[in-house]
Coordinates of N, CA and C in Angstrom, one line a residue:
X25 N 0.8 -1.2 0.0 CA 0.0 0.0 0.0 C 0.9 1.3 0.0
X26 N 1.8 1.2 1.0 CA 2.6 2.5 1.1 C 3.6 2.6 -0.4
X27 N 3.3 1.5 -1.1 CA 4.6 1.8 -2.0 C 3.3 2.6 -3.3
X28 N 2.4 2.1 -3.5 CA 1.1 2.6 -4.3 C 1.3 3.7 -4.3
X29 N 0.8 4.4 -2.9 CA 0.9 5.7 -2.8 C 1.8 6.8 -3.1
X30 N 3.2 6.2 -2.3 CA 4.2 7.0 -3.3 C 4.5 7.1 -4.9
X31 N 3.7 6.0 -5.3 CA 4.0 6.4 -6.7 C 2.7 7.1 -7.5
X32 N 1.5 7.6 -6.8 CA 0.8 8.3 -7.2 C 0.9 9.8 -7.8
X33 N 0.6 10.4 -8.8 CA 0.9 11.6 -9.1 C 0.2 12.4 -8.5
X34 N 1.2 13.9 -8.4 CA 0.5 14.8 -7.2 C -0.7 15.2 -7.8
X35 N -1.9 15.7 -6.9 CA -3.2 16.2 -8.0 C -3.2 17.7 -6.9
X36 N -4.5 18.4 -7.9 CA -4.5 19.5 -7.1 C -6.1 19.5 -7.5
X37 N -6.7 20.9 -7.5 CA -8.2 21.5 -7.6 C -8.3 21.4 -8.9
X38 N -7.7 22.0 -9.8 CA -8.1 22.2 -11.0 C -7.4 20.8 -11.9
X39 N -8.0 20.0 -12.5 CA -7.6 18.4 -12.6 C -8.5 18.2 -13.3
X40 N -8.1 17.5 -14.7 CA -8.7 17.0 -15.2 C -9.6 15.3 -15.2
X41 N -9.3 15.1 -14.0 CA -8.7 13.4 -13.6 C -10.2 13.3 -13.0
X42 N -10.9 11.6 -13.2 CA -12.2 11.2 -13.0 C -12.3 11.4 -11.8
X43 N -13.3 11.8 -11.1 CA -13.4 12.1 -9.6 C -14.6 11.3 -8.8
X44 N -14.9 10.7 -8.0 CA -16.0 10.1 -7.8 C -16.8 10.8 -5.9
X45 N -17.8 11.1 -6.3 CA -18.6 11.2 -5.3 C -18.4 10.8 -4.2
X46 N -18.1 10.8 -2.9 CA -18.6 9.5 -1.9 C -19.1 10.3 -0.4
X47 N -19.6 9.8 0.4 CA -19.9 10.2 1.5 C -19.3 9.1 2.7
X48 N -18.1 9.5 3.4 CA -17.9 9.1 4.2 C -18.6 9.5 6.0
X49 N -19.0 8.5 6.4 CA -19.4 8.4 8.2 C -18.4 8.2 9.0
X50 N -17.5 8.6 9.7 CA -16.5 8.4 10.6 C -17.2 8.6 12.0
X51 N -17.0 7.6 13.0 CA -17.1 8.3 14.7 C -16.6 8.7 14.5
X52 N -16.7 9.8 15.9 CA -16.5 11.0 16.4 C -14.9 10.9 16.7
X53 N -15.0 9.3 18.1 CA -13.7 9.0 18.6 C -12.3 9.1 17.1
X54 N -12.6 8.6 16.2 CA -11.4 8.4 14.8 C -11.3 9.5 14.1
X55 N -12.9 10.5 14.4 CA -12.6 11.6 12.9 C -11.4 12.4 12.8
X56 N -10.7 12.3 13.6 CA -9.8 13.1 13.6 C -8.2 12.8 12.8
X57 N -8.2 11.6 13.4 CA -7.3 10.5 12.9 C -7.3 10.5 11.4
X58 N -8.4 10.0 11.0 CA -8.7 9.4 9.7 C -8.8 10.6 8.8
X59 N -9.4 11.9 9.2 CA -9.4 12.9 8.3 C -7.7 13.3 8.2
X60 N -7.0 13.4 9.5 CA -5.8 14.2 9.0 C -4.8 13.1 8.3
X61 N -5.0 11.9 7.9 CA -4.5 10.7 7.0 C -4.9 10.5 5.6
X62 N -6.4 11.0 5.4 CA -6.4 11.0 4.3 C -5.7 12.6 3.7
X63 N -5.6 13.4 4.3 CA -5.7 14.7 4.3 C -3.8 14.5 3.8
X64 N -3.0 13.9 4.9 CA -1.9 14.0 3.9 C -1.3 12.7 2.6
X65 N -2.3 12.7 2.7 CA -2.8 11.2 1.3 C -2.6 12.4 -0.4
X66 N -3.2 13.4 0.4 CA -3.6 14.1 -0.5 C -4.5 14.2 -2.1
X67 N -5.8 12.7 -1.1 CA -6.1 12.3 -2.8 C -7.7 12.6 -2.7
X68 N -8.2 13.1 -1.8 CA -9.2 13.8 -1.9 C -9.9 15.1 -1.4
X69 N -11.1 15.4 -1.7 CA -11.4 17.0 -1.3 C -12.8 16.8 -0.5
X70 N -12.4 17.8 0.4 CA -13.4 17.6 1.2 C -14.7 18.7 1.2
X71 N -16.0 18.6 1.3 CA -17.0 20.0 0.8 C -17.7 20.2 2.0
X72 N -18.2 21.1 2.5 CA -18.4 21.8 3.5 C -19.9 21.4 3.4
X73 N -20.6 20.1 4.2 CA -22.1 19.9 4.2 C -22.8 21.1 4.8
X74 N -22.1 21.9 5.8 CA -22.7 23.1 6.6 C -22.7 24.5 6.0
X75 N -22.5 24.8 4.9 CA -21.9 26.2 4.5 C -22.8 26.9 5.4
X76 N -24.3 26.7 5.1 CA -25.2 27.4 5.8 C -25.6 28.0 7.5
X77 N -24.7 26.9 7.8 CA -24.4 27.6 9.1 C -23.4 28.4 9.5
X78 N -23.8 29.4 10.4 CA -22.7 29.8 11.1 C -21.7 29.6 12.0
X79 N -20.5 30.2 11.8 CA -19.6 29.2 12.9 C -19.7 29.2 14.3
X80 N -20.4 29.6 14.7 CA -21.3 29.7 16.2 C -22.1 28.2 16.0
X81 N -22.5 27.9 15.0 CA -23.4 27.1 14.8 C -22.5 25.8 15.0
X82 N -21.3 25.6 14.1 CA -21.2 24.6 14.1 C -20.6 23.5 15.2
X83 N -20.6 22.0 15.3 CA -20.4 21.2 16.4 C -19.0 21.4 17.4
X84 N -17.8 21.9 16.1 CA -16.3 22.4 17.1 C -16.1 23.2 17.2
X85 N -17.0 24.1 17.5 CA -17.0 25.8 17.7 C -15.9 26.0 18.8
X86 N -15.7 25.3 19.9 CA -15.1 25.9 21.3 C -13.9 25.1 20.4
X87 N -13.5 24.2 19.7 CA -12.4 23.8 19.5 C -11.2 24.6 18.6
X88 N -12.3 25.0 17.5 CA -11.6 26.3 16.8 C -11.4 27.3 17.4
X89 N -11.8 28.0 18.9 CA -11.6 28.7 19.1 C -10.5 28.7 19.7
X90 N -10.6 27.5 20.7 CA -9.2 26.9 21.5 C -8.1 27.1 20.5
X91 N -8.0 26.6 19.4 CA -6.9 26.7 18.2 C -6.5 28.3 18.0
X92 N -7.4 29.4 17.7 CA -7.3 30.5 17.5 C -6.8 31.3 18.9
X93 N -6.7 31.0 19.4 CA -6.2 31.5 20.9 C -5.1 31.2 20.7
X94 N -4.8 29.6 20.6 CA -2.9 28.9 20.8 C -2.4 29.4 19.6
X95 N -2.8 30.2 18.4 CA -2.0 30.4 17.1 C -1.7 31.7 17.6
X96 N -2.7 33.0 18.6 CA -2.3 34.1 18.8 C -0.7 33.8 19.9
X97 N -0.9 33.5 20.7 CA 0.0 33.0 22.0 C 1.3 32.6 21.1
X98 N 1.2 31.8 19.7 CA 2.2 30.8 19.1 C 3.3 32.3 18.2
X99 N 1.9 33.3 17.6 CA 2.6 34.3 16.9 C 3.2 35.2 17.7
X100 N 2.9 35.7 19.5 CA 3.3 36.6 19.8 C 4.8 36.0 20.5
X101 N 5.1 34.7 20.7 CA 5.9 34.0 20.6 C 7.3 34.1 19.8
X102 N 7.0 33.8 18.3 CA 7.4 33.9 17.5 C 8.0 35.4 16.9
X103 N 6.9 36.6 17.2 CA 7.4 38.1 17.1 C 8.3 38.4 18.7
X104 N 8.3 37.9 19.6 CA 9.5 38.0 20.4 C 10.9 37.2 19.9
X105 N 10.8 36.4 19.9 CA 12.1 35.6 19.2 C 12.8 36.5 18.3
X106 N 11.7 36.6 17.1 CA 12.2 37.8 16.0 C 13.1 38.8 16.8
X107 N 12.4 40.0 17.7 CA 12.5 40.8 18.4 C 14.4 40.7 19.3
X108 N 14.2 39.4 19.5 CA 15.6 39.4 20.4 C 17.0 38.5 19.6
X109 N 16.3 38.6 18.1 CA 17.3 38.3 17.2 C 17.7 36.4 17.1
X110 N 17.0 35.5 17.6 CA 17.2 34.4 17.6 C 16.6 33.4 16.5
X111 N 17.6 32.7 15.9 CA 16.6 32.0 14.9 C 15.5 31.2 15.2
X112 N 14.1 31.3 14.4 CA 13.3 30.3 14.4 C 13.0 29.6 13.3
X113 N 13.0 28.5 13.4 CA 12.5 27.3 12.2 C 10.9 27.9 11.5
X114 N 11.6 28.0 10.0 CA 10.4 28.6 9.5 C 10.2 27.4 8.9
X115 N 10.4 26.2 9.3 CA 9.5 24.9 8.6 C 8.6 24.3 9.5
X116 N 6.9 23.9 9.6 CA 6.8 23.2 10.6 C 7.4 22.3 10.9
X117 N 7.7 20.8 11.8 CA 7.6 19.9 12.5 C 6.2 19.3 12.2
X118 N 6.2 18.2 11.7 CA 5.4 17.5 11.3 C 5.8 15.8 12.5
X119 N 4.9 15.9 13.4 CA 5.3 14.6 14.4 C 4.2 14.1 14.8
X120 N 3.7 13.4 15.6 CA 2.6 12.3 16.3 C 1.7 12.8 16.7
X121 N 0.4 12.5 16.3 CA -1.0 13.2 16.5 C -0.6 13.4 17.9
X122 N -0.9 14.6 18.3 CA -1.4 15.4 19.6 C -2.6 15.8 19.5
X123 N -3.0 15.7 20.9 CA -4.1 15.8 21.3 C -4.5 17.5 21.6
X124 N -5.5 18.0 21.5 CA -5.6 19.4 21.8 C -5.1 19.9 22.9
X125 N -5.6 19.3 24.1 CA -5.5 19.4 25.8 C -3.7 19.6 25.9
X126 N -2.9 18.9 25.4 CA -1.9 18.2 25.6 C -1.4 19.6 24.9
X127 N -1.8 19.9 23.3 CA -1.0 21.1 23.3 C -1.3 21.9 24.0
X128 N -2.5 23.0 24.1 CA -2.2 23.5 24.9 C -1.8 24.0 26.0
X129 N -1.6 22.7 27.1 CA -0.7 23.2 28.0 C 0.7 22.8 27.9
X130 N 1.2 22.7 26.4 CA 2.8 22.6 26.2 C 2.7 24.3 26.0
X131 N 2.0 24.7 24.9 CA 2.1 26.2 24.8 C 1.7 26.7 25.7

């Protein structure tokens, strides 16, 4: 499987390539897992069933918010470092699902 994959060509949005519909159901417990795996699979697109709601509305409202809080804290971080002349890695770190709780109190 893993060798399949690597020999897949890269695709993007605009593609001329057969695409097929599907609806996937994931629990709750995996969706996270399974989205961010296929996500760096990079072999499919995902469409927003909720456009219509608001993001007040939707089910990870407190969780995106949690995120947007740890990216302020992560940038003001980041503009000190700048600030006192030290290098930082402008590449992410790409390492082992973490859990939200867990990051946050590392940051």
């Amino acid at each position: 499987m893993e060798r399949f994959i690597e020999n897949l060509p890269p695709m993007d949005l605009m593609r001329s390539e057969k695409m097929t519909f599907v609806q996937l159901i994931i629990p709750v417990e995996s969706a996270h897992r399974a989205v961010s795996y296929l996500g760096e699979l990079g072999l499919v697109q995902f469409r927003d069933l909720n456009a219509d709601k608001s993001p007040f509305q939707r089910t990870f409202v407190n969780q995106v918010k949690r995120c947007g809080e740890m990216s302020r804290k992560l940038r003001f971080v980041k503009e000190q470092i700048n600030k006192a002349g030290l290098l930082s890695s402008v590449h992410p770190v790409s390492g082992p699902d973490v859990e939200l709780e867990e990051l946050e109190v590392d940051i």
